[in-house]
Amino acid sequence: MNIGMVCYASVGGSGVVATELAHALSQRGHDVFLISSDPPFRWRDGVPGLTFERVDVPSYPLFREPQYLLALTNTIVRVAEARRLDIVHAHYAVPHATAAYLSREMLAAMPDTPTPSTVTTLHGTDITLTGSDPSYARVVGFSIERSDVVTAVSQSLKADTIDTLGIRHDITVIPNFLDCDSYRRRVNPDLRARMCPPDRCDAVVLHVSNFRAVKRVHAALDVFRRIRRHVRARFVLVGTGPVRAHIERTAKEYGLAADVVFAGEQADPIAWLSMADLFLLPSAQESFGLAALEAMACEVPVVSSNVGGLPEIVIDGVTGFACPPDAIDEMAERGVALLTDPALRDRITRAAVDMVRTRYCTSRIVPMYEAEYEAVRQSRARRSGDQGLR
Ligand code: GMT
């Protein structure tokens, strides 16, 4: 099939999922055109069957507001016309589902171009935060309803979509995934020694995020502060974003500057995950928690909050520990237990790795998207056949 994949380029799970899906589909023989304002974070050049199509948003002195929705719609129409797209797959509803809808309407009016089917994948804050904001909710809800296929990355997000926007469209849950061959623990001893010099440090506690308020990085720091009272641990934070400066100041105020490392954005997540002993994700909201899944695949036990879709992967006491978001003491207690009790740590990491490998590998999940594409393509072909007969 010819597939247009629309996503944000910024660091974030939806861009990662869209990019990895694009790579996997191209490996399975499809022609995929990734439509975004920049090559996304996980983009790899030179992959046969995979082409990057840039969205240019010109700035004119007349407009104070960048016209992203128009530029994106225009780009989708241009790519669909040139590449005869079968599918336009929008990741993150705001405003990508709307751009997909508008472009399909335009293409339907163009007699010599096939009309693609639209697929919208809901990722999280496009429903729970931005999508349900009264400034956007009606157009977001409308665009989701008009998508040919709607998928959500967890059962929890499906329920939130129905509750917050009243969506009636069928929503298929297709969870996030990772490449199980690449996501294995591969310790880089130099990196480990740099982050945790053996004479001063016994364990690495890790947090990876885009440092937005919803990730509650301050709570992760508070959990680490309590863990530090019992274990000679270092806290490594990978990523960057709006709350980073505040967290750096707080770490200094706590007298923890020597034990807290801000590593910034890192291109090789596996190397960083593989040198860690514990992963903290105390988010206020998390529709799936791809970062937690990646940690589990690399044998890093996870202590997270129990919000949104997190308990679907961090099964409390089985594949990790999922605590109420404000239960800082409980999270610290669980963290200390995992760092000091090897039998507990082994049991949890083994169950987590088994779960990832049986349920969340690319090879299991990507065919679910292909099945949706195929079903919707066939139903569109049937509908246009019926119209031709009339
Ligand atoms: O909402 C965000 O943080 C952005 C979004 C993204 O684009 O990265 O993250 C969401 O999508 C990810 C991929 O499906 C999920 O793993 C994250 O849990 C989800 N974030 C939230 O729900 C806060």
mmCIF file of C-alpha atoms and ligand atoms in Angstrom:
data_model
loop_
_atom_site.group_PDB
_atom_site.id
_atom_site.type_symbol
_atom_site.label_atom_id
_atom_site.label_comp_id
_atom_site.label_asym_id
_atom_site.label_seq_id
_atom_site.Cartn_x
_atom_site.Cartn_y
_atom_site.Cartn_z
ATOM 1 C CA MET A 1 0.000 0.000 0.000
ATOM 2 C CA ASN A 2 0.977 3.653 -0.308
ATOM 3 C CA ILE A 3 0.712 5.173 3.147
ATOM 4 C CA GLY A 4 1.040 8.793 4.280
ATOM 5 C CA MET A 5 2.093 8.867 7.962
ATOM 6 C CA VAL A 6 1.467 12.194 9.702
ATOM 7 C CA CYS A 7 3.154 12.999 13.014
ATOM 8 C CA TYR A 8 4.904 15.585 15.149
ATOM 9 C CA ALA A 9 8.665 15.724 14.876
ATOM 10 C CA SER A 10 9.230 16.795 18.468
ATOM 11 C CA VAL A 11 10.546 14.360 21.063
ATOM 12 C CA GLY A 12 7.516 12.454 22.267
ATOM 13 C CA GLY A 13 6.003 9.000 22.139
ATOM 14 C CA SER A 14 3.537 9.669 19.316
ATOM 15 C CA GLY A 15 6.359 10.729 16.973
ATOM 16 C CA VAL A 16 8.395 7.696 18.040
ATOM 17 C CA VAL A 17 5.491 5.296 17.428
ATOM 18 C CA ALA A 18 4.670 6.867 14.020
ATOM 19 C CA THR A 19 8.305 6.764 12.914
ATOM 20 C CA GLU A 20 8.883 3.176 14.068
ATOM 21 C CA LEU A 21 5.598 2.138 12.405
ATOM 22 C CA ALA A 22 6.704 3.838 9.169
ATOM 23 C CA HIS A 23 10.039 1.978 9.269
ATOM 24 C CA ALA A 24 8.386 -1.375 10.017
ATOM 25 C CA LEU A 25 5.786 -0.953 7.254
ATOM 26 C CA SER A 26 8.431 -0.050 4.702
ATOM 27 C CA GLN A 27 10.359 -3.189 5.683
ATOM 28 C CA ARG A 28 7.169 -5.157 5.044
ATOM 29 C CA GLY A 29 7.010 -3.875 1.459
ATOM 30 C CA HIS A 30 4.749 -0.823 1.734
ATOM 31 C CA ASP A 31 5.695 2.626 0.406
ATOM 32 C CA VAL A 32 5.505 5.025 3.312
ATOM 33 C CA PHE A 33 5.639 8.826 3.105
ATOM 34 C CA LEU A 34 6.283 10.396 6.476
ATOM 35 C CA ILE A 35 4.711 13.859 6.600
ATOM 36 C CA SER A 36 6.033 16.167 9.319
ATOM 37 C CA SER A 37 7.599 19.579 9.834
ATOM 38 C CA ASP A 38 11.062 18.018 10.320
ATOM 39 C CA PRO A 39 12.500 14.518 10.190
ATOM 40 C CA PRO A 40 11.316 13.144 13.543
ATOM 41 C CA PHE A 41 13.518 12.161 16.457
ATOM 42 C CA ARG A 42 13.854 8.449 15.514
ATOM 43 C CA TRP A 43 14.057 9.001 11.738
ATOM 44 C CA ARG A 44 16.755 6.942 9.952
ATOM 45 C CA ASP A 45 17.845 8.000 6.455
ATOM 46 C CA GLY A 46 18.273 5.767 3.447
ATOM 47 C CA VAL A 47 15.576 3.162 4.174
ATOM 48 C CA PRO A 48 14.099 1.745 0.926
ATOM 49 C CA GLY A 49 10.376 2.457 0.656
ATOM 50 C CA LEU A 50 10.494 5.307 3.158
ATOM 51 C CA THR A 51 10.382 8.968 2.084
ATOM 52 C CA PHE A 52 10.251 12.126 4.156
ATOM 53 C CA GLU A 53 7.782 14.839 3.042
ATOM 54 C CA ARG A 54 8.264 18.174 4.797
ATOM 55 C CA VAL A 55 5.435 20.461 5.886
ATOM 56 C CA ASP A 56 6.548 24.061 5.335
ATOM 57 C CA VAL A 57 4.629 26.662 7.281
ATOM 58 C CA PRO A 58 5.540 30.032 5.732
ATOM 59 C CA SER A 59 5.427 33.052 7.997
ATOM 60 C CA TYR A 60 3.835 36.231 6.692
ATOM 61 C CA PRO A 61 3.908 39.518 8.594
ATOM 62 C CA LEU A 62 0.110 39.679 8.267
ATOM 63 C CA PHE A 63 -0.356 36.512 10.333
ATOM 64 C CA ARG A 64 0.608 36.501 13.960
ATOM 65 C CA GLU A 65 -0.427 32.803 14.058
ATOM 66 C CA PRO A 66 1.405 30.077 12.081
ATOM 67 C CA GLN A 67 -1.087 28.368 9.722
ATOM 68 C CA TYR A 68 0.048 24.774 10.456
ATOM 69 C CA LEU A 69 -3.310 23.108 9.779
ATOM 70 C CA LEU A 70 -3.563 24.651 6.294
ATOM 71 C CA ALA A 71 0.050 23.887 5.394
ATOM 72 C CA LEU A 72 -0.298 20.300 6.610
ATOM 73 C CA THR A 73 -3.581 19.729 4.729
ATOM 74 C CA ASN A 74 -2.031 21.169 1.590
ATOM 75 C CA THR A 75 0.995 18.869 1.981
ATOM 76 C CA ILE A 76 -1.163 15.768 2.486
ATOM 77 C CA VAL A 77 -3.149 16.608 -0.674
ATOM 78 C CA ARG A 78 0.061 17.195 -2.636
ATOM 79 C CA VAL A 79 1.597 13.896 -1.462
ATOM 80 C CA ALA A 80 -1.651 11.935 -1.968
ATOM 81 C CA GLU A 81 -1.955 13.229 -5.519
ATOM 82 C CA ALA A 82 1.671 12.570 -6.443
ATOM 83 C CA ARG A 83 1.973 9.190 -4.672
ATOM 84 C CA ARG A 84 -1.601 7.937 -5.007
ATOM 85 C CA LEU A 85 -1.957 7.283 -1.305
ATOM 86 C CA ASP A 86 -4.271 4.498 -0.152
ATOM 87 C CA ILE A 87 -4.098 5.541 3.490
ATOM 88 C CA VAL A 88 -3.496 8.759 5.422
ATOM 89 C CA HIS A 89 -2.586 7.785 8.988
ATOM 90 C CA ALA A 90 -2.723 10.697 11.460
ATOM 91 C CA HIS A 91 -0.892 10.279 14.771
ATOM 92 C CA TYR A 92 -2.162 12.602 17.529
ATOM 93 C CA ALA A 93 -5.611 13.991 16.825
ATOM 94 C CA VAL A 94 -4.810 17.682 17.323
ATOM 95 C CA PRO A 95 -4.855 18.882 14.566
ATOM 96 C CA HIS A 96 -3.754 15.878 12.502
ATOM 97 C CA ALA A 97 -7.177 14.176 12.422
ATOM 98 C CA THR A 98 -8.629 17.450 11.145
ATOM 99 C CA ALA A 99 -5.960 17.760 8.438
ATOM 100 C CA ALA A 100 -6.637 14.145 7.388
ATOM 101 C CA TYR A 101 -10.379 14.842 7.192
ATOM 102 C CA LEU A 102 -9.951 18.060 5.177
ATOM 103 C CA SER A 103 -7.494 16.475 2.764
ATOM 104 C CA ARG A 104 -9.766 13.463 2.178
ATOM 105 C CA GLU A 105 -12.672 15.829 1.395
ATOM 106 C CA MET A 106 -10.512 17.742 -1.079
ATOM 107 C CA LEU A 107 -9.200 14.570 -2.718
ATOM 108 C CA ALA A 108 -12.728 13.175 -3.066
ATOM 109 C CA ALA A 109 -13.474 16.148 -5.314
ATOM 110 C CA MET A 110 -10.487 15.393 -7.581
ATOM 111 C CA PRO A 111 -11.685 12.912 -10.236
ATOM 112 C CA ASP A 112 -8.288 11.562 -11.306
ATOM 113 C CA THR A 113 -6.876 10.951 -7.839
ATOM 114 C CA PRO A 114 -7.879 8.040 -5.613
ATOM 115 C CA THR A 115 -9.447 9.094 -2.328
ATOM 116 C CA PRO A 116 -7.373 7.714 0.545
ATOM 117 C CA SER A 117 -8.922 6.253 3.683
ATOM 118 C CA THR A 118 -8.063 8.019 6.918
ATOM 119 C CA VAL A 119 -6.810 6.410 10.112
ATOM 120 C CA THR A 120 -6.415 8.361 13.364
ATOM 121 C CA THR A 121 -4.321 7.036 16.232
ATOM 122 C CA LEU A 122 -5.051 8.689 19.564
ATOM 123 C CA HIS A 123 -2.007 8.923 21.813
ATOM 124 C CA GLY A 124 -2.995 10.584 25.069
ATOM 125 C CA THR A 125 -2.936 14.298 25.698
ATOM 126 C CA ASP A 126 -4.669 14.782 22.330
ATOM 127 C CA ILE A 127 -7.707 13.553 24.313
ATOM 128 C CA THR A 128 -6.951 14.106 27.984
ATOM 129 C CA LEU A 129 -5.427 17.598 27.726
ATOM 130 C CA THR A 130 -5.366 19.471 24.416
ATOM 131 C CA GLY A 131 -8.231 17.641 22.696
ATOM 132 C CA SER A 132 -10.664 18.155 25.558
ATOM 133 C CA ASP A 133 -9.805 21.840 25.962
ATOM 134 C CA PRO A 134 -13.054 23.718 25.208
ATOM 135 C CA SER A 135 -11.171 25.780 22.608
ATOM 136 C CA TYR A 136 -10.631 22.649 20.498
ATOM 137 C CA ALA A 137 -12.985 19.909 21.719
ATOM 138 C CA ARG A 138 -15.746 20.224 19.107
ATOM 139 C CA VAL A 139 -13.536 20.209 16.050
ATOM 140 C CA VAL A 140 -11.356 17.441 17.520
ATOM 141 C CA GLY A 141 -14.429 15.307 18.294
ATOM 142 C CA PHE A 142 -15.879 15.931 14.829
ATOM 143 C CA SER A 143 -12.618 15.023 13.085
ATOM 144 C CA ILE A 144 -12.257 11.803 15.087
ATOM 145 C CA GLU A 145 -15.841 10.794 14.250
ATOM 146 C CA ARG A 146 -15.158 11.379 10.539
ATOM 147 C CA SER A 147 -11.968 9.332 10.479
ATOM 148 C CA ASP A 148 -12.473 6.007 8.669
ATOM 149 C CA VAL A 149 -10.573 4.122 11.390
ATOM 150 C CA VAL A 150 -9.821 5.220 14.938
ATOM 151 C CA THR A 151 -7.271 3.489 17.125
ATOM 152 C CA ALA A 152 -6.131 4.198 20.688
ATOM 153 C CA VAL A 153 -2.924 3.045 22.339
ATOM 154 C CA SER A 154 -4.599 1.642 25.474
ATOM 155 C CA GLN A 155 -7.957 0.538 26.887
ATOM 156 C CA SER A 156 -7.732 3.450 29.286
ATOM 157 C CA LEU A 157 -7.372 5.977 26.456
ATOM 158 C CA LYS A 158 -10.290 4.393 24.615
ATOM 159 C CA ALA A 159 -12.454 4.865 27.740
ATOM 160 C CA ASP A 160 -11.215 8.463 28.181
ATOM 161 C CA THR A 161 -12.067 9.241 24.551
ATOM 162 C CA ILE A 162 -15.626 8.015 24.982
ATOM 163 C CA ASP A 163 -16.021 9.788 28.345
ATOM 164 C CA THR A 164 -14.453 13.148 27.547
ATOM 165 C CA LEU A 165 -15.469 13.680 23.915
ATOM 166 C CA GLY A 166 -18.490 11.372 23.715
ATOM 167 C CA ILE A 167 -17.046 9.629 20.654
ATOM 168 C CA ARG A 168 -19.342 6.949 19.159
ATOM 169 C CA HIS A 169 -16.996 5.740 16.431
ATOM 170 C CA ASP A 170 -15.565 2.240 16.997
ATOM 171 C CA ILE A 171 -12.151 2.540 18.605
ATOM 172 C CA THR A 172 -9.696 -0.319 18.134
ATOM 173 C CA VAL A 173 -7.046 -0.612 20.827
ATOM 174 C CA ILE A 174 -3.640 -1.184 19.252
ATOM 175 C CA PRO A 175 -0.980 -0.862 21.924
ATOM 176 C CA ASN A 176 2.425 0.692 21.401
ATOM 177 C CA PHE A 177 5.307 -1.569 20.480
ATOM 178 C CA LEU A 178 9.048 -1.800 20.176
ATOM 179 C CA ASP A 179 11.632 -3.726 18.211
ATOM 180 C CA CYS A 180 12.268 -6.671 20.518
ATOM 181 C CA ASP A 181 15.532 -7.553 18.748
ATOM 182 C CA SER A 182 17.034 -4.122 19.464
ATOM 183 C CA TYR A 183 15.484 -3.515 22.883
ATOM 184 C CA ARG A 184 17.629 -5.806 25.009
ATOM 185 C CA ARG A 185 19.902 -5.008 27.907
ATOM 186 C CA ARG A 186 23.291 -4.099 26.413
ATOM 187 C CA VAL A 187 25.422 -2.527 29.115
ATOM 188 C CA ASN A 188 28.060 -0.059 28.010
ATOM 189 C CA PRO A 189 30.573 -0.364 30.893
ATOM 190 C CA ASP A 190 32.142 3.049 30.162
ATOM 191 C CA LEU A 191 28.803 4.840 30.325
ATOM 192 C CA ARG A 192 27.867 2.956 33.497
ATOM 193 C CA ALA A 193 31.212 3.847 35.128
ATOM 194 C CA ARG A 194 30.857 7.510 34.153
ATOM 195 C CA MET A 195 27.314 7.755 35.506
ATOM 196 C CA CYS A 196 27.967 5.635 38.584
ATOM 197 C CA PRO A 197 31.648 5.529 39.632
ATOM 198 C CA PRO A 198 31.918 2.289 41.677
ATOM 199 C CA ASP A 199 33.774 3.967 44.581
ATOM 200 C CA ARG A 200 30.878 6.392 45.142
ATOM 201 C CA CYS A 201 27.807 4.784 43.658
ATOM 202 C CA ASP A 202 25.983 1.440 43.891
ATOM 203 C CA ALA A 203 22.911 2.006 41.725
ATOM 204 C CA VAL A 204 21.495 4.146 38.922
ATOM 205 C CA VAL A 205 17.928 5.453 39.116
ATOM 206 C CA LEU A 206 16.719 6.702 35.716
ATOM 207 C CA HIS A 207 13.965 8.975 34.433
ATOM 208 C CA VAL A 208 13.368 9.639 30.731
ATOM 209 C CA SER A 209 10.807 12.183 29.541
ATOM 210 C CA ASN A 210 10.143 15.435 27.747
ATOM 211 C CA PHE A 211 10.121 17.293 31.093
ATOM 212 C CA ARG A 212 6.592 18.638 30.835
ATOM 213 C CA ALA A 213 4.465 19.285 33.916
ATOM 214 C CA VAL A 214 2.386 16.140 33.224
ATOM 215 C CA LYS A 215 5.504 13.970 33.793
ATOM 216 C CA ARG A 216 5.888 15.208 37.414
ATOM 217 C CA VAL A 217 9.671 15.149 37.289
ATOM 218 C CA HIS A 218 9.694 16.880 40.710
ATOM 219 C CA ALA A 219 7.946 13.798 42.137
ATOM 220 C CA ALA A 220 10.631 11.572 40.595
ATOM 221 C CA LEU A 221 13.255 13.750 42.300
ATOM 222 C CA ASP A 222 11.401 13.482 45.622
ATOM 223 C CA VAL A 223 11.278 9.689 45.275
ATOM 224 C CA PHE A 224 15.004 9.611 44.521
ATOM 225 C CA ARG A 225 15.729 11.855 47.512
ATOM 226 C CA ARG A 226 14.096 9.284 49.802
ATOM 227 C CA ILE A 227 15.816 6.344 48.063
ATOM 228 C CA ARG A 228 19.169 8.125 48.488
ATOM 229 C CA ARG A 229 18.779 7.900 52.272
ATOM 230 C CA HIS A 230 19.069 4.092 52.020
ATOM 231 C CA VAL A 231 21.093 3.378 48.864
ATOM 232 C CA ARG A 232 24.238 5.042 47.453
ATOM 233 C CA ALA A 233 22.398 5.805 44.216
ATOM 234 C CA ARG A 234 22.710 8.362 41.446
ATOM 235 C CA PHE A 235 19.732 9.850 39.619
ATOM 236 C CA VAL A 236 20.168 10.217 35.850
ATOM 237 C CA LEU A 237 17.575 12.245 33.923
ATOM 238 C CA VAL A 238 17.466 11.867 30.147
ATOM 239 C CA GLY A 239 15.558 14.370 28.011
ATOM 240 C CA THR A 240 14.759 18.026 28.293
ATOM 241 C CA GLY A 241 11.771 20.345 28.356
ATOM 242 C CA PRO A 242 9.994 23.162 30.148
ATOM 243 C CA VAL A 243 10.454 22.067 33.792
ATOM 244 C CA ARG A 244 14.122 21.094 33.545
ATOM 245 C CA ALA A 245 15.579 24.355 34.927
ATOM 246 C CA HIS A 246 13.245 24.159 37.915
ATOM 247 C CA ILE A 247 14.278 20.559 38.650
ATOM 248 C CA GLU A 248 17.971 21.499 38.398
ATOM 249 C CA ARG A 249 17.415 24.274 40.977
ATOM 250 C CA THR A 250 15.471 21.937 43.276
ATOM 251 C CA ALA A 251 18.190 19.263 43.112
ATOM 252 C CA LYS A 252 20.706 21.914 44.258
ATOM 253 C CA GLU A 253 18.385 23.112 47.048
ATOM 254 C CA TYR A 254 18.067 19.496 48.242
ATOM 255 C CA GLY A 255 21.889 19.280 48.385
ATOM 256 C CA LEU A 256 21.757 16.526 45.756
ATOM 257 C CA ALA A 257 23.602 18.255 42.906
ATOM 258 C CA ALA A 258 26.498 15.739 43.058
ATOM 259 C CA ASP A 259 24.133 12.771 42.783
ATOM 260 C CA VAL A 260 21.827 14.043 40.048
ATOM 261 C CA VAL A 261 22.940 14.020 36.403
ATOM 262 C CA PHE A 262 21.021 15.852 33.670
ATOM 263 C CA ALA A 263 22.057 13.999 30.523
ATOM 264 C CA GLY A 264 19.853 15.973 28.064
ATOM 265 C CA GLU A 265 18.393 14.407 24.928
ATOM 266 C CA GLN A 266 20.093 11.178 23.932
ATOM 267 C CA ALA A 267 19.979 9.472 20.551
ATOM 268 C CA ASP A 268 20.611 5.936 21.880
ATOM 269 C CA PRO A 269 17.940 5.172 24.489
ATOM 270 C CA ILE A 270 19.007 1.519 24.786
ATOM 271 C CA ALA A 271 22.501 2.407 26.052
ATOM 272 C CA TRP A 272 21.044 4.692 28.728
ATOM 273 C CA LEU A 273 18.341 2.269 29.795
ATOM 274 C CA SER A 274 20.802 -0.610 29.930
ATOM 275 C CA MET A 275 22.990 1.023 32.550
ATOM 276 C CA ALA A 276 20.066 1.644 34.936
ATOM 277 C CA ASP A 277 18.831 -0.332 37.958
ATOM 278 C CA LEU A 278 15.482 1.385 38.444
ATOM 279 C CA PHE A 279 13.160 3.508 36.290
ATOM 280 C CA LEU A 280 10.812 6.136 37.748
ATOM 281 C CA LEU A 281 7.714 7.428 35.950
ATOM 282 C CA PRO A 282 5.377 9.178 38.441
ATOM 283 C CA SER A 283 3.300 10.955 35.724
ATOM 284 C CA ALA A 284 0.021 12.729 36.433
ATOM 285 C CA GLN A 285 -1.374 11.275 33.211
ATOM 286 C CA GLU A 286 0.040 8.660 30.856
ATOM 287 C CA SER A 287 -2.160 7.001 28.277
ATOM 288 C CA PHE A 288 0.393 4.263 27.660
ATOM 289 C CA GLY A 289 3.905 5.063 28.924
ATOM 290 C CA LEU A 290 6.160 3.966 26.066
ATOM 291 C CA ALA A 291 9.223 4.970 28.107
ATOM 292 C CA ALA A 292 8.231 2.411 30.785
ATOM 293 C CA LEU A 293 7.830 -0.326 28.149
ATOM 294 C CA GLU A 294 11.289 0.459 26.758
ATOM 295 C CA ALA A 295 12.761 0.288 30.272
ATOM 296 C CA MET A 296 11.106 -3.089 30.929
ATOM 297 C CA ALA A 297 12.461 -4.489 27.648
ATOM 298 C CA CYS A 298 15.967 -3.540 28.846
ATOM 299 C CA GLU A 299 15.456 -5.318 32.188
ATOM 300 C CA VAL A 300 15.039 -2.149 34.208
ATOM 301 C CA PRO A 301 12.313 -2.525 36.869
ATOM 302 C CA VAL A 302 9.738 0.268 36.797
ATOM 303 C CA VAL A 303 8.081 2.163 39.631
ATOM 304 C CA SER A 304 5.356 4.360 38.175
ATOM 305 C CA SER A 305 2.110 6.037 39.017
ATOM 306 C CA ASN A 306 -1.036 3.990 38.447
ATOM 307 C CA VAL A 307 -2.787 6.472 36.134
ATOM 308 C CA GLY A 308 -4.198 6.057 32.612
ATOM 309 C CA GLY A 309 -2.790 3.120 30.673
ATOM 310 C CA LEU A 310 0.253 2.587 32.924
ATOM 311 C CA PRO A 311 -1.350 -0.249 34.967
ATOM 312 C CA GLU A 312 -1.980 -2.106 31.678
ATOM 313 C CA ILE A 313 1.794 -2.579 31.344
ATOM 314 C CA VAL A 314 3.138 -1.916 34.868
ATOM 315 C CA ILE A 315 1.060 -4.600 36.561
ATOM 316 C CA ASP A 316 1.460 -3.812 40.232
ATOM 317 C CA GLY A 317 3.622 -6.381 42.008
ATOM 318 C CA VAL A 318 3.987 -8.468 38.835
ATOM 319 C CA THR A 319 5.795 -6.549 36.068
ATOM 320 C CA GLY A 320 6.658 -3.510 38.213
ATOM 321 C CA PHE A 321 5.094 -1.327 40.874
ATOM 322 C CA ALA A 322 2.275 1.123 40.095
ATOM 323 C CA CYS A 323 1.396 3.471 42.977
ATOM 324 C CA PRO A 324 -0.993 6.410 43.371
ATOM 325 C CA PRO A 325 0.713 9.508 41.887
ATOM 326 C CA ASP A 326 1.091 11.259 45.264
ATOM 327 C CA ALA A 327 2.355 8.185 47.115
ATOM 328 C CA ILE A 328 5.976 9.370 47.125
ATOM 329 C CA ASP A 329 6.894 7.332 50.226
ATOM 330 C CA GLU A 330 5.388 4.169 48.759
ATOM 331 C CA MET A 331 7.235 4.656 45.462
ATOM 332 C CA ALA A 332 10.494 5.199 47.364
ATOM 333 C CA GLU A 333 9.871 2.073 49.461
ATOM 334 C CA ARG A 334 9.248 0.010 46.321
ATOM 335 C CA GLY A 335 12.348 1.501 44.717
ATOM 336 C CA VAL A 336 14.543 0.647 47.712
ATOM 337 C CA ALA A 337 13.135 -2.903 47.754
ATOM 338 C CA LEU A 338 13.978 -3.369 44.064
ATOM 339 C CA LEU A 339 17.493 -2.011 44.563
ATOM 340 C CA THR A 340 18.276 -4.099 47.639
ATOM 341 C CA ASP A 341 16.429 -7.394 47.124
ATOM 342 C CA PRO A 342 17.914 -9.282 44.132
ATOM 343 C CA ALA A 343 15.239 -12.009 44.207
ATOM 344 C CA LEU A 344 12.443 -9.433 43.970
ATOM 345 C CA ARG A 345 14.265 -7.570 41.242
ATOM 346 C CA ASP A 346 14.770 -10.800 39.226
ATOM 347 C CA ARG A 347 11.149 -11.857 39.575
ATOM 348 C CA ILE A 348 9.844 -8.465 38.433
ATOM 349 C CA THR A 349 12.272 -7.981 35.547
ATOM 350 C CA ARG A 350 11.724 -11.522 34.261
ATOM 351 C CA ALA A 351 7.926 -11.082 34.272
ATOM 352 C CA ALA A 352 8.285 -7.655 32.603
ATOM 353 C CA VAL A 353 10.576 -8.948 29.841
ATOM 354 C CA ASP A 354 8.250 -11.921 29.208
ATOM 355 C CA MET A 355 5.266 -9.607 28.933
ATOM 356 C CA VAL A 356 7.039 -7.235 26.515
ATOM 357 C CA ARG A 357 8.214 -10.092 24.312
ATOM 358 C CA THR A 358 4.870 -11.879 24.150
ATOM 359 C CA ARG A 359 2.614 -8.839 23.722
ATOM 360 C CA TYR A 360 4.438 -5.728 22.556
ATOM 361 C CA CYS A 361 6.919 -6.613 19.791
ATOM 362 C CA THR A 362 6.752 -4.885 16.396
ATOM 363 C CA SER A 363 6.128 -8.266 14.740
ATOM 364 C CA ARG A 364 2.886 -8.704 16.715
ATOM 365 C CA ILE A 365 1.530 -5.152 16.646
ATOM 366 C CA VAL A 366 2.324 -3.860 13.125
ATOM 367 C CA PRO A 367 0.103 -6.519 11.457
ATOM 368 C CA MET A 368 -2.783 -5.118 13.531
ATOM 369 C CA TYR A 369 -2.362 -1.761 11.775
ATOM 370 C CA GLU A 370 -2.012 -3.521 8.410
ATOM 371 C CA ALA A 371 -5.280 -5.389 9.071
ATOM 372 C CA GLU A 372 -7.057 -2.068 9.754
ATOM 373 C CA TYR A 373 -5.627 -0.539 6.562
ATOM 374 C CA GLU A 374 -6.639 -3.546 4.478
ATOM 375 C CA ALA A 375 -10.171 -3.703 5.912
ATOM 376 C CA VAL A 376 -10.843 -0.012 5.335
ATOM 377 C CA ARG A 377 -9.320 -0.083 1.859
ATOM 378 C CA GLN A 378 -11.549 -2.983 0.884
ATOM 379 C CA SER A 379 -14.663 -1.348 2.282
ATOM 380 C CA ARG A 380 -13.880 1.884 0.397
ATOM 381 C CA ALA A 381 -13.345 -0.133 -2.820
ATOM 382 C CA ARG A 382 -16.694 -1.913 -2.246
ATOM 383 C CA ARG A 383 -18.443 1.434 -1.666
ATOM 384 C CA SER A 384 -17.034 2.996 -4.839
ATOM 385 C CA GLY A 385 -17.905 -0.214 -6.755
ATOM 386 C CA ASP A 386 -21.502 0.073 -5.511
ATOM 387 C CA GLN A 387 -21.656 3.706 -6.592
ATOM 388 C CA GLY A 388 -20.304 2.756 -10.028
ATOM 389 C CA LEU A 389 -23.124 0.213 -10.433
ATOM 390 C CA ARG A 390 -25.855 2.688 -9.591
HETATM 391 O O1 GMT B 1 0.928 13.619 25.546
HETATM 392 C C1 GMT B 1 2.112 13.549 25.425
HETATM 393 O O2 GMT B 1 2.961 13.485 26.308
HETATM 394 C C2 GMT B 1 2.549 13.492 24.082
HETATM 395 C C3 GMT B 1 2.362 12.142 23.526
HETATM 396 C C4 GMT B 1 3.408 12.137 22.512
HETATM 397 O O3 GMT B 1 3.170 12.637 21.431
HETATM 398 O O4 GMT B 1 4.480 11.726 22.858
HETATM 399 O O5 GMT B 1 2.530 11.097 24.520
HETATM 400 C C5 GMT B 1 1.486 10.208 24.588
HETATM 401 O O6 GMT B 1 1.702 9.236 23.581
HETATM 402 C C6 GMT B 1 2.684 8.251 23.865
HETATM 403 C C7 GMT B 1 2.778 7.301 22.667
HETATM 404 O O7 GMT B 1 1.567 6.688 22.401
HETATM 405 C C8 GMT B 1 2.327 7.500 25.147
HETATM 406 O O8 GMT B 1 3.288 6.506 25.423
HETATM 407 C C9 GMT B 1 2.266 8.505 26.295
HETATM 408 O O9 GMT B 1 1.827 7.831 27.456
HETATM 409 C C10 GMT B 1 1.293 9.621 25.974
HETATM 410 N N1 GMT B 1 1.447 10.677 26.999
HETATM 411 C C11 GMT B 1 0.478 10.961 27.872
HETATM 412 O O10 GMT B 1 -0.590 10.404 27.897
HETATM 413 C C12 GMT B 1 0.817 12.029 28.856
#
